[in-house]
mmCIF file of C-alpha atoms in Angstrom:
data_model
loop_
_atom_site.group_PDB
_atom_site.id
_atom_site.type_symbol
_atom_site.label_atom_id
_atom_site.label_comp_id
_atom_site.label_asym_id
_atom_site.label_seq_id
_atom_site.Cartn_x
_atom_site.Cartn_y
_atom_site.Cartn_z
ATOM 1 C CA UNK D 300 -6.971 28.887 -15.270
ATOM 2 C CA UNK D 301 -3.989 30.981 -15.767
ATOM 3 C CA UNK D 302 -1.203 30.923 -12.511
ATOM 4 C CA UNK D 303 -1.782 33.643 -10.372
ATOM 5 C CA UNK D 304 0.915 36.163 -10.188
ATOM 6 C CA UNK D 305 2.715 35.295 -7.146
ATOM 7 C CA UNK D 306 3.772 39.441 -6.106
ATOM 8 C CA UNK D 307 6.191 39.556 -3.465
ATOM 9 C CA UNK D 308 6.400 35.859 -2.973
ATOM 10 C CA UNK D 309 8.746 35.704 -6.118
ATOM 11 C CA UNK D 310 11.418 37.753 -4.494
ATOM 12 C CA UNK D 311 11.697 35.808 -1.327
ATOM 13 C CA UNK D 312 14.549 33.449 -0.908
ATOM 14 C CA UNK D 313 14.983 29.766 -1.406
ATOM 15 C CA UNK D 314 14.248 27.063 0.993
ATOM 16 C CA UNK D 315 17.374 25.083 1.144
ATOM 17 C CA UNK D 316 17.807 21.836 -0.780
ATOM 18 C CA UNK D 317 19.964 18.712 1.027
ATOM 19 C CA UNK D 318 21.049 15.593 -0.799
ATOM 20 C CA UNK D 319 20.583 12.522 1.151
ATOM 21 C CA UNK D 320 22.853 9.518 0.811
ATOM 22 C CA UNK D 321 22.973 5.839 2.011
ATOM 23 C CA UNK D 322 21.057 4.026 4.175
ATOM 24 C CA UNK D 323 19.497 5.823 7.071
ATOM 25 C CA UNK D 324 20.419 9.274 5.915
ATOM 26 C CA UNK D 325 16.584 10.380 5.402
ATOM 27 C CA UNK D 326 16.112 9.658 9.309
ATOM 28 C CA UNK D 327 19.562 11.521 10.047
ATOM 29 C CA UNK D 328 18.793 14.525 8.134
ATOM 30 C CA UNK D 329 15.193 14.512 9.592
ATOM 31 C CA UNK D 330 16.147 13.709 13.339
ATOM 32 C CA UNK D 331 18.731 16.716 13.390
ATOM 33 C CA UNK D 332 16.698 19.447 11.555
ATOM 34 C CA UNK D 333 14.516 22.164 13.207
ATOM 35 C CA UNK D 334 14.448 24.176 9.750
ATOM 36 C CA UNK D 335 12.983 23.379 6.128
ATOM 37 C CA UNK D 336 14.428 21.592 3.461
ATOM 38 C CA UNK D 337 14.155 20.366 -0.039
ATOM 39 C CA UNK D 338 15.081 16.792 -1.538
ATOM 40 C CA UNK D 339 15.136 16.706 -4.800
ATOM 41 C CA UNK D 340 13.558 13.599 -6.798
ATOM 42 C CA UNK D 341 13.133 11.634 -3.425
ATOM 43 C CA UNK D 342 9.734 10.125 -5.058
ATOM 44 C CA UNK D 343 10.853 10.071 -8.568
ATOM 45 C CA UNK D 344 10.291 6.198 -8.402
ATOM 46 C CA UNK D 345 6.781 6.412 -7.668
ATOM 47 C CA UNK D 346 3.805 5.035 -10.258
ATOM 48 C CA UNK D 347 1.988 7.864 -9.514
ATOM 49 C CA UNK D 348 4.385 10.173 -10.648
ATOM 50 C CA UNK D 349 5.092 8.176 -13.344
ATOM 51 C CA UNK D 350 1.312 8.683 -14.302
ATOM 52 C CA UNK D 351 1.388 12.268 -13.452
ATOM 53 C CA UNK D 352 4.611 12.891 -15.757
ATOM 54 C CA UNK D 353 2.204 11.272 -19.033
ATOM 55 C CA UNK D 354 -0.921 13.806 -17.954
ATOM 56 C CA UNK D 355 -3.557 14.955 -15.289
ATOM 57 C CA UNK D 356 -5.871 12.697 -16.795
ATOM 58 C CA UNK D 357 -3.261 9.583 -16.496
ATOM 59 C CA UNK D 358 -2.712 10.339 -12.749
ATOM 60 C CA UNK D 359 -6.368 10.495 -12.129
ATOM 61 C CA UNK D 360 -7.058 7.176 -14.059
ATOM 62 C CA UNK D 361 -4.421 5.651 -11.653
ATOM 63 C CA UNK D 362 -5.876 6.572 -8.531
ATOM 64 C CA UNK D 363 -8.864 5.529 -9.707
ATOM 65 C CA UNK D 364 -7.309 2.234 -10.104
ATOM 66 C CA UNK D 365 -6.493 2.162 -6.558
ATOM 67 C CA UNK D 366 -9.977 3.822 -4.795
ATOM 68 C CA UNK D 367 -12.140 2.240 -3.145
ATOM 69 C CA UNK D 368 -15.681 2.090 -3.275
ATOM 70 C CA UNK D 369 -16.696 4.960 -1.257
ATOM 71 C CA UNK D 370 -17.527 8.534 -0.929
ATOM 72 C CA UNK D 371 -14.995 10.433 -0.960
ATOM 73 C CA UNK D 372 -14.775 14.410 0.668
ATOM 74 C CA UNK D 373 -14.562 17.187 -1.889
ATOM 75 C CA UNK D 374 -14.910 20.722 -1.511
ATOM 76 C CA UNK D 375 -15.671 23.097 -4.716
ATOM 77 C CA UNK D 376 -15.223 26.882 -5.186
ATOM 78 C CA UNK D 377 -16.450 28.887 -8.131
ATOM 79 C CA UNK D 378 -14.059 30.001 -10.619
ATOM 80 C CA UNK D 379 -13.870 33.763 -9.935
ATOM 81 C CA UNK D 380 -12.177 33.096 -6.738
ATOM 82 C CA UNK D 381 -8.760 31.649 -8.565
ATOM 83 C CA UNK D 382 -8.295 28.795 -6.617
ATOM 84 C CA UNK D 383 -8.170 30.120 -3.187
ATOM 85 C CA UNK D 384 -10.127 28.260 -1.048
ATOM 86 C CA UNK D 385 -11.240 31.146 1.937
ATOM 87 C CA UNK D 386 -13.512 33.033 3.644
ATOM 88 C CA UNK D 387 -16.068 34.710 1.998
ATOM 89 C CA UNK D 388 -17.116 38.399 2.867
ATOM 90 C CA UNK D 389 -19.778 37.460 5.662
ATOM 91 C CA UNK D 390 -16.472 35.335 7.193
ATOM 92 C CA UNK D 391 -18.295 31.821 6.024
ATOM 93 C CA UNK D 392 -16.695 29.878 3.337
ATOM 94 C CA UNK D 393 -16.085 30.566 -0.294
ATOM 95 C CA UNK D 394 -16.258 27.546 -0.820
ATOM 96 C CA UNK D 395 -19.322 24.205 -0.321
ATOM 97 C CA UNK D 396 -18.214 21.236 0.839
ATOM 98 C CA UNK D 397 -19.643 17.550 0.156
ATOM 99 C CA UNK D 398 -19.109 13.905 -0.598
ATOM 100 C CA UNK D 399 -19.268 11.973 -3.466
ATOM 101 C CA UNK D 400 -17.234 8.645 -5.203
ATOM 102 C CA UNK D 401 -14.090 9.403 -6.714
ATOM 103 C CA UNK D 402 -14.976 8.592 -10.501
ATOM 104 C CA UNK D 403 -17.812 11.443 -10.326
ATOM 105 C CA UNK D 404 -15.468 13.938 -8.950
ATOM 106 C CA UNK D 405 -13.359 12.783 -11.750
ATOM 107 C CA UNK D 406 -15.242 12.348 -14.430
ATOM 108 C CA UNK D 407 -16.338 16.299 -13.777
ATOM 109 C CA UNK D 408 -12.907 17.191 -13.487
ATOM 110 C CA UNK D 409 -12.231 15.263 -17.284
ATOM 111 C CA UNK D 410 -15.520 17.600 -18.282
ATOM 112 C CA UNK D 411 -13.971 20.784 -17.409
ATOM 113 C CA UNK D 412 -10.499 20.474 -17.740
ATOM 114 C CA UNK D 413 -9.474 23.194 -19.974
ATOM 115 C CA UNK D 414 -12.326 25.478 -19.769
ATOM 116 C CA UNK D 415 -11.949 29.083 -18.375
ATOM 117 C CA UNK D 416 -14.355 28.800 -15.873
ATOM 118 C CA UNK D 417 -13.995 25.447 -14.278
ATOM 119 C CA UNK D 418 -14.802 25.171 -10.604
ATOM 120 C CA UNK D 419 -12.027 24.854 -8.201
ATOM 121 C CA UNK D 420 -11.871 20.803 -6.976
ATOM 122 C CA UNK D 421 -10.481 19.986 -3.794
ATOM 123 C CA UNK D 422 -10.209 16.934 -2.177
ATOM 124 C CA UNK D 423 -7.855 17.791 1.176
ATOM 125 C CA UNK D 424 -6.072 15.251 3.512
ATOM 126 C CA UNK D 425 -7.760 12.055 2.248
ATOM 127 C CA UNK D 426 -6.183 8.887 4.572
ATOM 128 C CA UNK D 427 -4.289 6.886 1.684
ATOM 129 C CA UNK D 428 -5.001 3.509 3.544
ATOM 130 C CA UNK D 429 -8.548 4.217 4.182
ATOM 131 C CA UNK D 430 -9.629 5.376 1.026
ATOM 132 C CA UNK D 431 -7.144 3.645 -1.473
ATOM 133 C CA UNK D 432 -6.069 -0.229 -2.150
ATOM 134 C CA UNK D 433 -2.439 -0.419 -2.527
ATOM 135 C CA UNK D 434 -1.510 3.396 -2.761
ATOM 136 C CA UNK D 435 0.340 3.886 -0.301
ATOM 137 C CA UNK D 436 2.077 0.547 -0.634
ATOM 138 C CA UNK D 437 3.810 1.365 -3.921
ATOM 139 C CA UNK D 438 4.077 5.668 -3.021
ATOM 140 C CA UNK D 439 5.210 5.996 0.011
ATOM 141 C CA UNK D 440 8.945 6.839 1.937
ATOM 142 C CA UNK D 441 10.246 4.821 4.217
ATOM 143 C CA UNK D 442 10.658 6.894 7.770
ATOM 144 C CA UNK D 443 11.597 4.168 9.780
ATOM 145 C CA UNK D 444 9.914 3.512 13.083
ATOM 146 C CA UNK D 445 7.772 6.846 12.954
ATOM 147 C CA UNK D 446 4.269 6.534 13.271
ATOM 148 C CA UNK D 447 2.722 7.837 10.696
ATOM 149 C CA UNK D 448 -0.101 9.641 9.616
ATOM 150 C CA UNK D 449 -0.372 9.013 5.743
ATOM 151 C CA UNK D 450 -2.567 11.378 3.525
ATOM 152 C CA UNK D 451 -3.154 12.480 -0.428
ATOM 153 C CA UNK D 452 -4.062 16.151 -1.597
ATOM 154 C CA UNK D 453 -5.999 16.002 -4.482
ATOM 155 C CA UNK D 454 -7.081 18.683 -6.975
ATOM 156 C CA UNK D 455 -7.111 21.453 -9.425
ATOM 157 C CA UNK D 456 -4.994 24.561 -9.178
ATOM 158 C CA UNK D 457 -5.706 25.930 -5.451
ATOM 159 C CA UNK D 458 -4.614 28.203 -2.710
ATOM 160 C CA UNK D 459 -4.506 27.591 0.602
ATOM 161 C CA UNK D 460 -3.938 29.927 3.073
ATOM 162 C CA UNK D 461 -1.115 30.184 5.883
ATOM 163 C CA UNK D 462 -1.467 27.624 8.870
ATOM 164 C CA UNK D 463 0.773 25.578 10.717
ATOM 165 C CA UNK D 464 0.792 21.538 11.812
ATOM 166 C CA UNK D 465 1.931 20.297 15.208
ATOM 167 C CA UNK D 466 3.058 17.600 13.555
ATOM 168 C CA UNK D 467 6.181 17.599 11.518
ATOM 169 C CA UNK D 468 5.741 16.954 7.907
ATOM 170 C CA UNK D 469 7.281 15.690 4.842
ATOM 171 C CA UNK D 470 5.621 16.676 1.832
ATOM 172 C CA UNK D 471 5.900 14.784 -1.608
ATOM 173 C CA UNK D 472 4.825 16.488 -4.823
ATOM 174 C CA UNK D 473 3.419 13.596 -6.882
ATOM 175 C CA UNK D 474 1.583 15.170 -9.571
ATOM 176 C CA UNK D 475 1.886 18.855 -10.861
ATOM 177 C CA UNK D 476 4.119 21.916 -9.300
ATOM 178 C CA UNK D 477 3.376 22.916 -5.544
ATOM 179 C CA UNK D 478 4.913 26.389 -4.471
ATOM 180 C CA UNK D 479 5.313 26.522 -0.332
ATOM 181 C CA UNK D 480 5.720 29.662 1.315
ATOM 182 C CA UNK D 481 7.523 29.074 4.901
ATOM 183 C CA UNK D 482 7.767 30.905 7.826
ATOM 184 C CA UNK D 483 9.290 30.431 11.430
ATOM 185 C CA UNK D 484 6.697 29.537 14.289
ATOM 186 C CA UNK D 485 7.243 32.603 16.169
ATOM 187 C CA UNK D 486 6.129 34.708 13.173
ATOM 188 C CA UNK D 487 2.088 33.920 14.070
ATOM 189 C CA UNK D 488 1.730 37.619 15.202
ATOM 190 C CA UNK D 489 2.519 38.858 11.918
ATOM 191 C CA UNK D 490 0.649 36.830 10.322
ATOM 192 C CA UNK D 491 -2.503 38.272 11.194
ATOM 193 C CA UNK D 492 -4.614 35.248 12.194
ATOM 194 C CA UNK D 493 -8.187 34.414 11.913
ATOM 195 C CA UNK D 494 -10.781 32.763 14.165
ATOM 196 C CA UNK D 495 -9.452 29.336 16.212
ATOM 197 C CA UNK D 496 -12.701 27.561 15.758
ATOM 198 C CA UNK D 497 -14.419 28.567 12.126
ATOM 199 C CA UNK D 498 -11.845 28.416 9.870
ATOM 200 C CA UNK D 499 -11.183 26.394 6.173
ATOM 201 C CA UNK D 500 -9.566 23.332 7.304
ATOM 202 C CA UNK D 501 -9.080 23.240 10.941
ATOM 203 C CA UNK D 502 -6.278 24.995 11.469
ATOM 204 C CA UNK D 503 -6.492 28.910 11.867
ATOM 205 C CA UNK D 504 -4.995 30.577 8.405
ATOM 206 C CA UNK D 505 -3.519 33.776 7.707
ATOM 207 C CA UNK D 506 -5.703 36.899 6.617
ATOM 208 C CA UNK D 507 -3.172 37.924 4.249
ATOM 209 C CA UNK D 508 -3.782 37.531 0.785
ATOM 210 C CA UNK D 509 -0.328 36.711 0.080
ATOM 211 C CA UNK D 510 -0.864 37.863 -3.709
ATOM 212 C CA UNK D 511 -1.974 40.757 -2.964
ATOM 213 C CA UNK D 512 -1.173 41.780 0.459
ATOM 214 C CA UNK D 513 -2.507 45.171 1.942
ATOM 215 C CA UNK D 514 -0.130 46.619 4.028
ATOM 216 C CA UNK D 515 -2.492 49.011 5.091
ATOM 217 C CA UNK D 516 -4.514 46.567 7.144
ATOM 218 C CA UNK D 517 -1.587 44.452 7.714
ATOM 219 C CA UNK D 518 1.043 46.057 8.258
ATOM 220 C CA UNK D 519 3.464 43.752 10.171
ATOM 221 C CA UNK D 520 3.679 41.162 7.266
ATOM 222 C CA UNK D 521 6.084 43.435 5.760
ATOM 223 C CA UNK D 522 8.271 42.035 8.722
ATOM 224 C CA UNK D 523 7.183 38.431 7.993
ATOM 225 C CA UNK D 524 8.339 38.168 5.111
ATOM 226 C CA UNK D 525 11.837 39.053 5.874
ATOM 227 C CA UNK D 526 11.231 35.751 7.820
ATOM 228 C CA UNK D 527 9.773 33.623 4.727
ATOM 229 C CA UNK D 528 11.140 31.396 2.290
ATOM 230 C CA UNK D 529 9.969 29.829 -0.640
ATOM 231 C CA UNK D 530 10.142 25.772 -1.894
ATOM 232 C CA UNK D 531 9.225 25.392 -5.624
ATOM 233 C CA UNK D 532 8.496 21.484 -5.756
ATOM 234 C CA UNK D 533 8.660 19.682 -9.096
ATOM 235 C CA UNK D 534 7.249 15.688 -9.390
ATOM 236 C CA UNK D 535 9.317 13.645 -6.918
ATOM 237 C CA UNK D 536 10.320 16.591 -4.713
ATOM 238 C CA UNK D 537 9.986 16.663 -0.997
ATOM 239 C CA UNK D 538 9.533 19.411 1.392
ATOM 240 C CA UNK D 539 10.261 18.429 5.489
ATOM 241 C CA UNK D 540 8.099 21.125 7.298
ATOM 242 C CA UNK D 541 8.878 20.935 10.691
ATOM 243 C CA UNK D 542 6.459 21.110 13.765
ATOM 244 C CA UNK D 543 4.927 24.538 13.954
ATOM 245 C CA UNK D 544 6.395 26.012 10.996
ATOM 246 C CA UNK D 545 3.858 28.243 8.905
ATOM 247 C CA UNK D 546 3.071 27.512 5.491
ATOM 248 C CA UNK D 547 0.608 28.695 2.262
ATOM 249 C CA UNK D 548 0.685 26.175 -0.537
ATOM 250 C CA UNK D 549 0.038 26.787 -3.724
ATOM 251 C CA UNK D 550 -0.727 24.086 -6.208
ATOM 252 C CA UNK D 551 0.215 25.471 -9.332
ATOM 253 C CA UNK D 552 -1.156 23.115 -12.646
ATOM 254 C CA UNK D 553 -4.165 22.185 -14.213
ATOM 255 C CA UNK D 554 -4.375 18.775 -11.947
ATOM 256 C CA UNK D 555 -2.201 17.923 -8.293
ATOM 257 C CA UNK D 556 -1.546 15.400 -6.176
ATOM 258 C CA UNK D 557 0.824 15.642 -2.735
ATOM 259 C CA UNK D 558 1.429 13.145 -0.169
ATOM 260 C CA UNK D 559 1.984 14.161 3.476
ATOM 261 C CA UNK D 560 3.601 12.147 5.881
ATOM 262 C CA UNK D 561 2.974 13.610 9.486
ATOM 263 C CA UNK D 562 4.420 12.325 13.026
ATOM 264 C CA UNK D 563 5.102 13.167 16.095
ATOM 265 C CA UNK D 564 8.120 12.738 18.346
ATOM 266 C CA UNK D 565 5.861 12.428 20.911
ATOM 267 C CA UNK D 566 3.300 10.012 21.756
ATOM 268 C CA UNK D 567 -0.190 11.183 20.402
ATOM 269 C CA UNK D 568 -1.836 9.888 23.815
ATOM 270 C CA UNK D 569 -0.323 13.066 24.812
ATOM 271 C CA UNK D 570 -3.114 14.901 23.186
ATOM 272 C CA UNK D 571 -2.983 17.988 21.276
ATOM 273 C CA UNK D 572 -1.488 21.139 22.771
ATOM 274 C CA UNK D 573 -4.593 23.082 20.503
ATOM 275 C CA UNK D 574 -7.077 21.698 22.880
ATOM 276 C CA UNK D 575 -5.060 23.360 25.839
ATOM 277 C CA UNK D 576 -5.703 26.471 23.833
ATOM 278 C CA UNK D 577 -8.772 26.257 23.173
ATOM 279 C CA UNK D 578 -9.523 25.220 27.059
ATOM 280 C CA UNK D 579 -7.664 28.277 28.581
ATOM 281 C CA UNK D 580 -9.171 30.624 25.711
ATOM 282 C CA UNK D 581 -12.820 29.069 27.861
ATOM 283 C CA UNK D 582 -11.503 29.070 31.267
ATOM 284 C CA UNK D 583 -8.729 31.809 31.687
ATOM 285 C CA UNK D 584 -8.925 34.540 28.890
ATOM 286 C CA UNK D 585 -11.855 36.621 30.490
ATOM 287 C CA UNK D 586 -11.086 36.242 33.673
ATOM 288 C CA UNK D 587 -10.192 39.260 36.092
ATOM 289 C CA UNK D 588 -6.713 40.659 35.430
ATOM 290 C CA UNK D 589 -5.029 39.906 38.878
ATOM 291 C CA UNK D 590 -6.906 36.377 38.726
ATOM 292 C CA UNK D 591 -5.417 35.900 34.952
ATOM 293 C CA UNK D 592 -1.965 36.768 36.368
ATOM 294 C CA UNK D 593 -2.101 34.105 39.258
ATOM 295 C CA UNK D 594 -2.901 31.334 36.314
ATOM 296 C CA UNK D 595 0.060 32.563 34.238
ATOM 297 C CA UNK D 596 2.481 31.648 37.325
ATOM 298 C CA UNK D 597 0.684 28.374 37.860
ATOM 299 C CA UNK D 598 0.974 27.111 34.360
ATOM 300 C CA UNK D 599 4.792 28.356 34.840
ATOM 301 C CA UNK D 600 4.933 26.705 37.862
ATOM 302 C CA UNK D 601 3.526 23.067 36.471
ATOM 303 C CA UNK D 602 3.763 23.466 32.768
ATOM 304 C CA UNK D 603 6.616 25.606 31.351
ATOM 305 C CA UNK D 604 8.843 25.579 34.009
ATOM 306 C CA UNK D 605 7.871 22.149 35.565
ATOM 307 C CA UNK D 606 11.262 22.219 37.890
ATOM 308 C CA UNK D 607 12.055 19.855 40.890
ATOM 309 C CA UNK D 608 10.371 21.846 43.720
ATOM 310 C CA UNK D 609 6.985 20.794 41.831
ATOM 311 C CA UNK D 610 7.414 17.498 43.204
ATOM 312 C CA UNK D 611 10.586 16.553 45.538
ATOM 313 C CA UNK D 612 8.500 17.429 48.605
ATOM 314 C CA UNK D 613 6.009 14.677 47.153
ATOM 315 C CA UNK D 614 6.666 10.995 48.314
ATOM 316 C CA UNK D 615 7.488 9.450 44.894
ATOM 317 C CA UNK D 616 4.851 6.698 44.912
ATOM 318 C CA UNK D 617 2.032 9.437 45.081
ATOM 319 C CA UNK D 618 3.572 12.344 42.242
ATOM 320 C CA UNK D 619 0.088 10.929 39.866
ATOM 321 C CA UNK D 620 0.200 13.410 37.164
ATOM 322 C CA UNK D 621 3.010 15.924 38.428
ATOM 323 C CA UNK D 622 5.410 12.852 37.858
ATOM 324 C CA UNK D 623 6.489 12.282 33.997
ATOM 325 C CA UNK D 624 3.258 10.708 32.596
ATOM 326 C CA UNK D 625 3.026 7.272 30.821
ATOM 327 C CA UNK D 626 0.067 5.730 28.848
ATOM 328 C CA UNK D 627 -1.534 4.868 32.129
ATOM 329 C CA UNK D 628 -1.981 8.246 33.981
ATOM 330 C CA UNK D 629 -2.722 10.305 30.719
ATOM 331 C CA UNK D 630 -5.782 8.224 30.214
ATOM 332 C CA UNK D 631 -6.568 8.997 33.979
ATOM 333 C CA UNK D 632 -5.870 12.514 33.379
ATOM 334 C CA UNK D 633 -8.196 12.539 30.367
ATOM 335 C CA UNK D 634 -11.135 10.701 31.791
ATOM 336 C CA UNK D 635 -11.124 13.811 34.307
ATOM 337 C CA UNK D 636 -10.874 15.968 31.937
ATOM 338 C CA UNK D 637 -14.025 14.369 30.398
ATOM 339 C CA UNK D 638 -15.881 13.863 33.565
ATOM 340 C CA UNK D 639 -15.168 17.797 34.440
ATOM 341 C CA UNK D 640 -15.890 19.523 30.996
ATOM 342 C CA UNK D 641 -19.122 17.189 31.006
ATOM 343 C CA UNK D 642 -20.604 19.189 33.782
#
């Protein structure tokens, strides 16, 4: 399949690159950053690159090497549809999803590769310790104490539409060319989002075609993309995407492979603000206007504000949940939650 044209995305600037030196300057230049940034060749050392450097078919007889014996998740899309992986026009997917064992997938992939209409293969966010022997042992960065979330993208030339991550991110192109289009949290508005709870991958994704955007029917992503930038990843590169940041990826050759590394700065028994969403969206949204307006002060009042008067009047032995919360009291807040949405 020839590479899409990428239309306006071509003229947008440059995500900037940092060169990181010494011991411990990864974690410095990652603990002080609340923007994007390239490093060049920071996984030039991996065997999988290596393989990927020789040919598609070299990188997929290494991971094969490393799989282990079990389905794996793949999602397919017909050729027409040039690798974007979407909605269709009845707002289901263009796409069908299944499972199957990584030398099938493969072995089709082999079968096809260089044929005009070749299926689109996708095999997104695949856990490199539960599905692979020794991969991440010999690919991975070392991020120091960070808990880590560690997963492979896997696949022939795709597009994947704007979303964002809570957690931060850093990105490794292993195999192939990856093209990221970034833009600043607050720019979700002009983004022109799509459903919270049907959507490709989890995540809600932009409506924009960002090929081939209509500015008719979207007309504030003309002011997004004075917000965007652009990271054009070689083999070895690294992206760090921070928390929130919004991003369409674009793998860009016949065969890819990237490795994310997400985390948190905060601990995941936290829970995910999404679900908050998602709660108040069931609870709040369609409620009364004046009754929707006494809500917004109380979340102000406990959540985004969250000053002293919320508790000082409070003996301190009895704050529960309105005092900072440790392991203990968020599992007592969420076995309420249970117990209450269970009714």
């Amino acid at each position: 399949m020839a590479e899409a044209d990428p239309g306006p995305l071509a003229r947008l600037p440059s995500v900037p690159e940092r060169a990181i030196g010494g011991e411990g300057g990864l974690d410095a230049a990652l603990g002080d950053a609340n923007e994007p940034f390239v490093i060049r060749g920071l996984a030039a050392d991996w065997p999988l690159v290596a393989a990927g450097r020789r040919s598609g078919r070299a990188a997929r007889e290494y991971l094969l090497g490393k799989a282990k014996d079990r389905p794996f998740a793949v999602s397919v899309g017909a050729p027409d549809d040039g690798g974007r992986l979407f909605y269709d026009a009845q707002m289901g997917m263009n796409f069908r999803s299944g499972r199957a064992m990584l030398p099938e997938i493969f072995g089709g992939m082999d079968a096809a590769e260089g044929k005009a209409d070749a299926a689109t293969v996708y095999l997104a966010s695949t856990d490199m310790h539960e599905f692979f022997d020794g991969l991440y042992a010999d690919n991975h960065i070392d991020l120091g104490d960070r808990s880590l979330i560690s997963s492979i993208w896997i696949g022939t030339a795709t597009r994947i539409a704007a979303h964002n991550d809570f957690p931060d991110n850093l990105a490794c192109c292993a195999v192939g060319r990856r093209r990221f289009t970034l833009f600043p949290p607050d720019q979700f508005a002009n983004l022109y989002l799509g459903p919270i709870d049907n959507t490709p991958a989890g995540r809600a994704v932009s409506m924009v075609d960002f090929h081939a955007p209509d500015l008719d029917a979207h007309p504030r992503f003309a002011d997004a993309l004075r917000h965007a930038v652009v990271a054009e990843l070689e083999p070895g590169d690294a992206l760090y995407i921070p928390s929130m940041w919004w991003h369409h990826v674009e793998a860009l050759s016949t065969f890819n492979a990237l490795v994310n590394f997400w985390w948190r700065d905060t601990p995941r028994w936290m829970g995910q603000p999404q679900n908050a969403l998602n709660h108040a969206i069931l609870s709040i949204r369609d409620l009364p206007a004046e009754q929707k307006q006494m809500w917004r002060q109380l979340f102000d009042h406990y959540v985004f504000e969250n000053g002293p008067d919320v508790t000082d009047h409070i003996p301190e032995n009895a704050r529960s949940v309105l005092a900072p919360l440790t392991v203990e009291s968020a599992g007592r807040l969420r076995a309420f939650l249970l117990r209450a949405l269970s009714r």
